[in-house]
PDB file of C-alpha atoms in Angstrom:
ATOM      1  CA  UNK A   1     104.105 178.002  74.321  1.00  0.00           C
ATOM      2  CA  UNK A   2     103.423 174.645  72.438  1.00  0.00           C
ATOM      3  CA  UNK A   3     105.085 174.469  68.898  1.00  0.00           C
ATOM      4  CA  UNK A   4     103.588 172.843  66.174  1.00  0.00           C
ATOM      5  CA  UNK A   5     102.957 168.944  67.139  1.00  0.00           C
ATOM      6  CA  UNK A   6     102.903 166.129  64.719  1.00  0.00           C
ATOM      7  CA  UNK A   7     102.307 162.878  65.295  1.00  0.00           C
ATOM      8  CA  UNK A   8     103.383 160.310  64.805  1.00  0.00           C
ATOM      9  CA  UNK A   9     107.498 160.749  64.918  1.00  0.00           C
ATOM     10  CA  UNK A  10     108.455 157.579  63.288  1.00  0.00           C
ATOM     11  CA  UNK A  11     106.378 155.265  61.264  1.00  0.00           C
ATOM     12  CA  UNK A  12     107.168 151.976  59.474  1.00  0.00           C
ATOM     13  CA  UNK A  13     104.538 150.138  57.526  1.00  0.00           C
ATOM     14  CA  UNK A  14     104.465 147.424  54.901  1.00  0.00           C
ATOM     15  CA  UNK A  15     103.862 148.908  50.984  1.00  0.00           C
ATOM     16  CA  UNK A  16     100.401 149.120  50.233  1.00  0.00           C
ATOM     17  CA  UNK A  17      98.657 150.060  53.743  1.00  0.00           C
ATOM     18  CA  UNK A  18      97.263 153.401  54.355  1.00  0.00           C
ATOM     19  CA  UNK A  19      99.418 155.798  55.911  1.00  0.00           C
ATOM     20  CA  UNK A  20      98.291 159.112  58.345  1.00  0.00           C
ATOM     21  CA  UNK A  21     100.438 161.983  59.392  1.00  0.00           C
ATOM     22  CA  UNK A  22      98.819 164.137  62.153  1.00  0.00           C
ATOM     23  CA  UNK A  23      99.321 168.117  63.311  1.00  0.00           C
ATOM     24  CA  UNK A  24      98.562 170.623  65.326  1.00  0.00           C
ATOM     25  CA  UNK A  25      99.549 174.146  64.528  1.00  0.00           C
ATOM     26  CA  UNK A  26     100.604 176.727  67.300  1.00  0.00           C
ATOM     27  CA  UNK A  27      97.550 178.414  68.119  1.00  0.00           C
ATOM     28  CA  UNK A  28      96.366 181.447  66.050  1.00  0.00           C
ATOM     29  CA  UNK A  29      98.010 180.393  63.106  1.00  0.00           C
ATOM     30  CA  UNK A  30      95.779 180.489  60.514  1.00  0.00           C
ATOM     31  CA  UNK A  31      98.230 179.192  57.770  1.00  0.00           C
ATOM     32  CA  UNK A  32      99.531 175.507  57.746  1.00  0.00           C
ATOM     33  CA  UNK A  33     101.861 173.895  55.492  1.00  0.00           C
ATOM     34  CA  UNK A  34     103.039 170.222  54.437  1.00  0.00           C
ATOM     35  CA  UNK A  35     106.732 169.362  53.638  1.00  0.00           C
ATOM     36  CA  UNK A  36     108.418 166.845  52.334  1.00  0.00           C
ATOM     37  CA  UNK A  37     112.073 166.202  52.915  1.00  0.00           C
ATOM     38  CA  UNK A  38     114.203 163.312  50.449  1.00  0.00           C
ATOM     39  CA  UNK A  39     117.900 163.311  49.739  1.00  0.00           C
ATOM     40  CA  UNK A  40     117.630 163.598  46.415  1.00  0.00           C
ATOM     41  CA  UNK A  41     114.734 166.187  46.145  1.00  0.00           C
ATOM     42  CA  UNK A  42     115.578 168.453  49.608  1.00  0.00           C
ATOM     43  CA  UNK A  43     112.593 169.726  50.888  1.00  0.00           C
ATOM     44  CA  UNK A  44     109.448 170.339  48.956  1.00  0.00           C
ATOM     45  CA  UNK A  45     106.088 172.260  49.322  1.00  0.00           C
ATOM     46  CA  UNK A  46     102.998 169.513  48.986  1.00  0.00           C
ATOM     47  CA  UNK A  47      99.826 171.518  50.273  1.00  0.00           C
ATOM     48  CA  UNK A  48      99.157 174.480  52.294  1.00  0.00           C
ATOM     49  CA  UNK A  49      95.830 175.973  54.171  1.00  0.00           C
ATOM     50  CA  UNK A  50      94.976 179.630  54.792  1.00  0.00           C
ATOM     51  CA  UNK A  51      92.054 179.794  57.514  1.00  0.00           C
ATOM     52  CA  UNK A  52      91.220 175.617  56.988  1.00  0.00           C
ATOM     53  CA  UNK A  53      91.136 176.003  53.363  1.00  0.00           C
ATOM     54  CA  UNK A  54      93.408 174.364  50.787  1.00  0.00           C
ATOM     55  CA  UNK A  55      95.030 176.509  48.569  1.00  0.00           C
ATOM     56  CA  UNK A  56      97.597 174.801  46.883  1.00  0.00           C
ATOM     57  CA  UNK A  57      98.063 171.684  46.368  1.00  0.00           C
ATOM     58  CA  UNK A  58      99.869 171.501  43.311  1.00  0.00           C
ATOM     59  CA  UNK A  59     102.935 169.792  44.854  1.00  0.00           C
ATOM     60  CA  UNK A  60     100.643 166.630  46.334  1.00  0.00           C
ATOM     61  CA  UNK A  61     102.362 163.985  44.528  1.00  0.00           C
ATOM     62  CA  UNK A  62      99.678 161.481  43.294  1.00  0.00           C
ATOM     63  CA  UNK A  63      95.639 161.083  44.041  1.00  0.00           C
ATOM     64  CA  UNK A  64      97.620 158.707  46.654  1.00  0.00           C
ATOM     65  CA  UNK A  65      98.219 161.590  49.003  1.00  0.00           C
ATOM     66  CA  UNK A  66      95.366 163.467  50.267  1.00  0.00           C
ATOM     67  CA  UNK A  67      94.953 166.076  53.321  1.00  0.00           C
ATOM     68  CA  UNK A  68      92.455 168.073  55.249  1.00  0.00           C
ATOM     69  CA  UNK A  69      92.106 169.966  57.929  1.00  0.00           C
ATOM     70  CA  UNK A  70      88.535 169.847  59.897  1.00  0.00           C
ATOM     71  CA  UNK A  71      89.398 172.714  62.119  1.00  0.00           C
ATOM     72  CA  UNK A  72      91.820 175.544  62.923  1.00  0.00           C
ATOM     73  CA  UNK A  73      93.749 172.796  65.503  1.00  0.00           C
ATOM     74  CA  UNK A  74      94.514 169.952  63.609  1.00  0.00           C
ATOM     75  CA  UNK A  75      95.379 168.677  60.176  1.00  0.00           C
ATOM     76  CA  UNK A  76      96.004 165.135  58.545  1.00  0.00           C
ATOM     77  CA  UNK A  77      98.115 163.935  55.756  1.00  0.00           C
ATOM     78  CA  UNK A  78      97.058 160.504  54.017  1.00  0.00           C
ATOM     79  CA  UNK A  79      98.932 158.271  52.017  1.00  0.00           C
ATOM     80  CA  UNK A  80      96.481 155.321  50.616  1.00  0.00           C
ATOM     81  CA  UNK A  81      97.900 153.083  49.172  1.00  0.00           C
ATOM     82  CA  UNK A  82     101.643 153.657  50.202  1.00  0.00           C
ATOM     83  CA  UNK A  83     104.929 152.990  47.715  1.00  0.00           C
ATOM     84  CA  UNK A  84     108.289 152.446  49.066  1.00  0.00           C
ATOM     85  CA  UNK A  85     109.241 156.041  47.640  1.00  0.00           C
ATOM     86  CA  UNK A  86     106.956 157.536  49.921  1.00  0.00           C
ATOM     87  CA  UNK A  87     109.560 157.325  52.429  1.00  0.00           C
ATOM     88  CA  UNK A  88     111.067 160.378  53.631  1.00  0.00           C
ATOM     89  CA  UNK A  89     110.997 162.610  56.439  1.00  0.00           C
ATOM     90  CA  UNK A  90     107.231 164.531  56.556  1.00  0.00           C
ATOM     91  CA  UNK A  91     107.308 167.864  57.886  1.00  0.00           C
ATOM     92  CA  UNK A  92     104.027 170.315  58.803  1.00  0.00           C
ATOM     93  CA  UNK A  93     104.991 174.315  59.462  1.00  0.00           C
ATOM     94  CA  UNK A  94     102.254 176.811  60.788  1.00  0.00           C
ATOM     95  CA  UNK A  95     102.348 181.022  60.692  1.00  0.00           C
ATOM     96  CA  UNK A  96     100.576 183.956  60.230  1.00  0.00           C
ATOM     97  CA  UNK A  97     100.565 186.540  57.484  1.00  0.00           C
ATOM     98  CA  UNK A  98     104.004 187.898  57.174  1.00  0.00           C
ATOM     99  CA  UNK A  99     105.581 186.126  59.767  1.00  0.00           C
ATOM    100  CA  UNK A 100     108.619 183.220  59.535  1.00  0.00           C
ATOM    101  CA  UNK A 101     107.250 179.578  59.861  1.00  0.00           C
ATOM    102  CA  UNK A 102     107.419 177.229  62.648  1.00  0.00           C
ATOM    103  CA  UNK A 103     108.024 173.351  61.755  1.00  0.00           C
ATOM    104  CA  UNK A 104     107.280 170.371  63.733  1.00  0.00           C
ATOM    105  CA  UNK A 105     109.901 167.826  64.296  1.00  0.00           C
ATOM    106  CA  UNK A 106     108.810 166.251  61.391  1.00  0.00           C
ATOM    107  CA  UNK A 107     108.048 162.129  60.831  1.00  0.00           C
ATOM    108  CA  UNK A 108     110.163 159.669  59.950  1.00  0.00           C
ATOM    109  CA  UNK A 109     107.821 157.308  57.291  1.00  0.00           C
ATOM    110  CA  UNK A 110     109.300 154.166  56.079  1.00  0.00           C
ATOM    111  CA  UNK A 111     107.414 151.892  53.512  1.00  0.00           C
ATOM    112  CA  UNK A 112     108.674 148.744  52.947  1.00  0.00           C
TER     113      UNK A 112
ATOM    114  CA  UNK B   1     116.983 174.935  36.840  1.00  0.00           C
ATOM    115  CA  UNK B   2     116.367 175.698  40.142  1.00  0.00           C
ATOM    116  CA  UNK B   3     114.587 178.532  41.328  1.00  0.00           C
ATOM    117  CA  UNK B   4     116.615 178.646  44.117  1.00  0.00           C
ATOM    118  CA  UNK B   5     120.025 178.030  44.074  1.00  0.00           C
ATOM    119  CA  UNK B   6     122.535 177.954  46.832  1.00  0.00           C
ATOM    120  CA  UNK B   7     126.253 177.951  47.239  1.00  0.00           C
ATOM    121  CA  UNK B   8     128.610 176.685  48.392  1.00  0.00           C
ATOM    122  CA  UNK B   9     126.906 172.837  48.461  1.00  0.00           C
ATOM    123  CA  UNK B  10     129.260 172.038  51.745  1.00  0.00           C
ATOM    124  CA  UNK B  11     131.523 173.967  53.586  1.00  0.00           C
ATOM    125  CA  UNK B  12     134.323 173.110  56.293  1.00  0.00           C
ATOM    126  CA  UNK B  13     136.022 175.768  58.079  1.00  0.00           C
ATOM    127  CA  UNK B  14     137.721 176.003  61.355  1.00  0.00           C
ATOM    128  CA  UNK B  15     136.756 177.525  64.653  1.00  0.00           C
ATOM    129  CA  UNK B  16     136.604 181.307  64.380  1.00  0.00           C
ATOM    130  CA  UNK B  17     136.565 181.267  61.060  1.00  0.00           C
ATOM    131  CA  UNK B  18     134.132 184.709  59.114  1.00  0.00           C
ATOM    132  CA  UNK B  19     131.509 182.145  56.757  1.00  0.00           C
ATOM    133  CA  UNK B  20     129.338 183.351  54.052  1.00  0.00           C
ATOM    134  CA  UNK B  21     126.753 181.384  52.601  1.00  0.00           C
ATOM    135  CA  UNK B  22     125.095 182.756  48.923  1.00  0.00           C
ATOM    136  CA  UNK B  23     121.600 182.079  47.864  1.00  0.00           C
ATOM    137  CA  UNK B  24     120.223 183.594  44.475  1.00  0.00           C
ATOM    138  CA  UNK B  25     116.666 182.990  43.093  1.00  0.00           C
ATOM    139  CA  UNK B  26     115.167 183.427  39.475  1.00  0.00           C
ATOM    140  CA  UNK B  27     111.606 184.466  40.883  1.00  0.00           C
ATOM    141  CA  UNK B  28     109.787 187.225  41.855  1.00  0.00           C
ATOM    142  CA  UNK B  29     109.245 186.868  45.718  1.00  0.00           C
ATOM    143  CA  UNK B  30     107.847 188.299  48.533  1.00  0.00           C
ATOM    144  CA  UNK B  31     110.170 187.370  51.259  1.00  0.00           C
ATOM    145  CA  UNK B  32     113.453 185.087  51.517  1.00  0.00           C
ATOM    146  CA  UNK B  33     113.869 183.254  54.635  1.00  0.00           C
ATOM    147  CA  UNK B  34     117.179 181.421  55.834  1.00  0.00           C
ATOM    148  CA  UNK B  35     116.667 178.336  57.859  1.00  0.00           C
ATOM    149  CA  UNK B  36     119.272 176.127  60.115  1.00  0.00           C
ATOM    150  CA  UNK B  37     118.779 172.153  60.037  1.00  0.00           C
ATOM    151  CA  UNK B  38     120.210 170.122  62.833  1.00  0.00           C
ATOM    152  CA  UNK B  39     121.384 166.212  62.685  1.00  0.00           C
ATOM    153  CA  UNK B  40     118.699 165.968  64.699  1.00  0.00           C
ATOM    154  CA  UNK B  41     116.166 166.876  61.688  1.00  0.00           C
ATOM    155  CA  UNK B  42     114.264 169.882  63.615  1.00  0.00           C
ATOM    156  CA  UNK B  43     114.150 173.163  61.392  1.00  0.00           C
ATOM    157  CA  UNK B  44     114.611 176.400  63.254  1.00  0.00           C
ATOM    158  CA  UNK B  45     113.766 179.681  61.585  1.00  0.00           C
ATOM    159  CA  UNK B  46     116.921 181.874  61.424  1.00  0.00           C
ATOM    160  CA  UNK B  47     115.716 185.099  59.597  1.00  0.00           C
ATOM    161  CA  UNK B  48     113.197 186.165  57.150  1.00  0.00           C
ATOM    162  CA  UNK B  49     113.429 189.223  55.442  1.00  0.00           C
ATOM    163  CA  UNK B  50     112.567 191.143  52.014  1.00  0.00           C
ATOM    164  CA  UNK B  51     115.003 194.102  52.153  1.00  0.00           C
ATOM    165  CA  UNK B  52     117.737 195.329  53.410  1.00  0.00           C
ATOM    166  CA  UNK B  53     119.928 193.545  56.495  1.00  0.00           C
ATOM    167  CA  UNK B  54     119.095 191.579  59.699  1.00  0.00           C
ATOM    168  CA  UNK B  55     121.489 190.519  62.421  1.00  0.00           C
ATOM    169  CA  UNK B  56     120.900 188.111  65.564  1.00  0.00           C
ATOM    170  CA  UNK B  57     123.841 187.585  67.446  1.00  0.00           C
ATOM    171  CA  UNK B  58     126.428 186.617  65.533  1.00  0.00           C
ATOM    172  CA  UNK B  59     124.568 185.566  62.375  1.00  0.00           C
ATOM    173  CA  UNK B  60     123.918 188.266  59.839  1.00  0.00           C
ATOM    174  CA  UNK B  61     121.487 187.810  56.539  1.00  0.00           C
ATOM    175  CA  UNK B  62     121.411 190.319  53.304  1.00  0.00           C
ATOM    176  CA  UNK B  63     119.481 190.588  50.738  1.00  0.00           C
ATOM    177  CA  UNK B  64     119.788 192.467  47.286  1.00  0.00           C
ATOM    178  CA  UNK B  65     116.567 192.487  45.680  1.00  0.00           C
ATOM    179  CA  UNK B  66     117.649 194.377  42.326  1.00  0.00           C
ATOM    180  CA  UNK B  67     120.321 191.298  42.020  1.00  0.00           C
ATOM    181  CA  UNK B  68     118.000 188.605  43.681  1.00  0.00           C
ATOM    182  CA  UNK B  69     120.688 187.541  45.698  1.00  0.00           C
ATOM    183  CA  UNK B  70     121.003 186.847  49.297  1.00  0.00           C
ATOM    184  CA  UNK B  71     124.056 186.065  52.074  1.00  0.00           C
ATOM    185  CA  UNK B  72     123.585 184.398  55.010  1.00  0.00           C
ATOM    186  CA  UNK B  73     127.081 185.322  57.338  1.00  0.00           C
ATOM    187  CA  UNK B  74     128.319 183.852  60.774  1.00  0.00           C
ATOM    188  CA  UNK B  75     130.706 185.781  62.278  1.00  0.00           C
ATOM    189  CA  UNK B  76     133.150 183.995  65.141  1.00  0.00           C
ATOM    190  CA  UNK B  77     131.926 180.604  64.133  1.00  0.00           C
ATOM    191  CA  UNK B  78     131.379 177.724  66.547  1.00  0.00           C
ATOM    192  CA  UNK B  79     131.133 174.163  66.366  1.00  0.00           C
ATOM    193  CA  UNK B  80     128.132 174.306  67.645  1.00  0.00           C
ATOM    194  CA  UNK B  81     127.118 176.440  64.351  1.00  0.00           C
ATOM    195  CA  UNK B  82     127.557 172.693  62.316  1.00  0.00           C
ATOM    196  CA  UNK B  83     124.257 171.871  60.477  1.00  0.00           C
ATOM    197  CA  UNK B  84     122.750 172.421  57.427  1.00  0.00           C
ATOM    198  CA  UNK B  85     121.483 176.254  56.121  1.00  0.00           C
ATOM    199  CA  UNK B  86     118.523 176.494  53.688  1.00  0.00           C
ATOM    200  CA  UNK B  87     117.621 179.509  51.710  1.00  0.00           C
ATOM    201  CA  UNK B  88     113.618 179.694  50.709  1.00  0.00           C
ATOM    202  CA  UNK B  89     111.481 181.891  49.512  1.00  0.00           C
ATOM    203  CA  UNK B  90     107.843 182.982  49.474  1.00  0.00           C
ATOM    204  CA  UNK B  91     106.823 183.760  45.722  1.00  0.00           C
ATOM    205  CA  UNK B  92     103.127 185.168  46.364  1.00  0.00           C
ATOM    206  CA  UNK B  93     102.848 188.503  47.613  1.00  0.00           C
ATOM    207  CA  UNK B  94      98.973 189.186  47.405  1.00  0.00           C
ATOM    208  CA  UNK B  95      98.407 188.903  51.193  1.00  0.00           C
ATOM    209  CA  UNK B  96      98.416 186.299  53.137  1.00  0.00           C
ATOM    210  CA  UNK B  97     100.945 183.341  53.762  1.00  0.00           C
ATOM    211  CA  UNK B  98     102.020 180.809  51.139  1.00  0.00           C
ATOM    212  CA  UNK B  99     104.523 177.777  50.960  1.00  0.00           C
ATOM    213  CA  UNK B 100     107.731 177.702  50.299  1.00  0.00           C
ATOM    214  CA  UNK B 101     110.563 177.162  47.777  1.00  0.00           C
ATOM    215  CA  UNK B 102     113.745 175.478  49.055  1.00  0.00           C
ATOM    216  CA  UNK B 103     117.177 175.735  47.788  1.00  0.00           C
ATOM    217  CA  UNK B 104     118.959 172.267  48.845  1.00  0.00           C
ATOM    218  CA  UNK B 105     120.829 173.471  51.325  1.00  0.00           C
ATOM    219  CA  UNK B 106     124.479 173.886  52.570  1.00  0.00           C
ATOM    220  CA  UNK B 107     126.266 171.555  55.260  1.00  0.00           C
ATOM    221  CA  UNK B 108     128.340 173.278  56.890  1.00  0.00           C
ATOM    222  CA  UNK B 109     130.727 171.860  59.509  1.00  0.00           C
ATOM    223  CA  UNK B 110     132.693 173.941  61.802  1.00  0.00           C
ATOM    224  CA  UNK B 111     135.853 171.897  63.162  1.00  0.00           C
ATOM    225  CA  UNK B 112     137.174 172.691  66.791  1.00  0.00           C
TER     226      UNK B 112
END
C-alpha cells in the first residue's frame, strides 16, 4: 500500500519565483493536512481538508501561500512570490476520522 | 506559552536504559498522539490515544486526562531507538479529523 507521496523531495529556487509542493494522500483518506517544519518554530499546522474542502487555514502564513485540492487524489501547496524564510522542510499527512496520520517524506525547499 | 509542552528537551542514556518522555498540554483535546522523527526527516506514527494506556513492543504511552499529562516510555532501549519524539494533539472533537498541535520535540540518543 502506497503512503502519502509528495513531490517534489528537494527544491531550490532563487527568492521571488513561484514555488509548488505536490501530494497524494493514501487512498480513502478523506482528510489531508499541510506541515511545516523550522528549527526555531518545530512543526506547525498551515491548512487542512476534510472531503476536498478547506477548513482551516488559519496557520497559512501570508496571502503568499495558497493551496487546493481539485480532487480526493491530489493536493498543491503554492508559494508566489517566495522569501528566503520560506525555507524549511514541507510536510503533507492524510487520515480518516479517528485514526493516527500518515506523513509523506516531506520537501526540502530552499529560497535563496 | 505553549500549548504543548514537552520534557525533557534532549535526553542521552545508555543501552538498556528504562526512558520516559513527559508531554503536558493546556487545551482541551480530543486525542494526543506521540510521533518518532528519524535523521532521515520521515515521521512515523507511534501511538495515538485519548485514555487510558497503549503498548507496542517495547514502547508504552499514558495518558492522564484529569492532569492533561502524557508519558511516552521505552523499555530495554536500543540505539536504534535514537531520534526525535513529538507529542501532538488534536483539539477539535466534533467529528471528523483536524490538524495538529506539536510540542517541539525531544532528541533522544541512545549510546551503545
Amino acid at each position: 500500500d502506497a503512503g502519502v507521496i509528495q513531490s517534489p523531495r528537494h527544491e531550490v529556487t532563487e527568492m521571488g519565483q513561484e514555488v509548488t509542493l505536490r501530494c497524494k494522500p493514501i487512498s480513502g483518506h478523506n482528510s489531508l493536512f499541510w506541515y511545516r517544519q523550522t528549527m526555531m518554530r518545530g512543526l506547525e499546522l498551515l491548512i487542512y481538508f476534510n472531503n476536498n474542502v478547506p477548513i482551516d487555514d488559519s496557520g497559512m502564513p501570508e496571502d503568499r501561500f495558497s493551496a487546493k485540492m481539485p480532487n480526493a487524489s491530489f493536493s498543491t501547496l503554492k508559494i508566489q512570490p517566495s522569501e528566503p524564510r520560506d525555507s524549511a522542510v514541507y510536510f503533507c499527512a492524510s487520515t480518516t476520522s479517528y485514526q493516527p496520520q500518515h506523513f509523506g517524506d516531506g520537501t526540502r525547499l530552499s529560497i535563496l | 506559552k505553549n500549548e504543548v509542552e514537552q520534557s525533557p528537551q534532549n535526553l542521552t542514556a545508555q543501552e538498556g536504559e528504562f526512558i520516559t518522555i513527559n508531554c503536558s498540554y493546556s487545551v482541551g483535546i480530543s486525542a494526543l498522539h506521540w510521533l518518532q522523527q528519524h535523521p532521515g526527516g520521515g515521521i512515523v506514527s507511534l501511538f495515538m490515544l485519548s485514555s487510558g494506556k497503549k503498548k507496542h513492543g517495547r514502547l508504552i504511552a499514558t495518558i492522564n486526562i484529569q492532569e492533561k499529562h502524557s508519558s511516552l516510555h521505552i523499555t530495554a532501549s536500543h540505539p536504534r531507538d535514537s531520534a526525535v519524539y513529538i507529542c501532538a494533539v488534536n483539539t477539535y472533537s466534533g467529528g471528523g479529523a483536524d490538524g495538529l498541535t506539536f510540542g517541539k520535540g525531544t532528541h533522544l540518543i541512545i549510546q551503545p
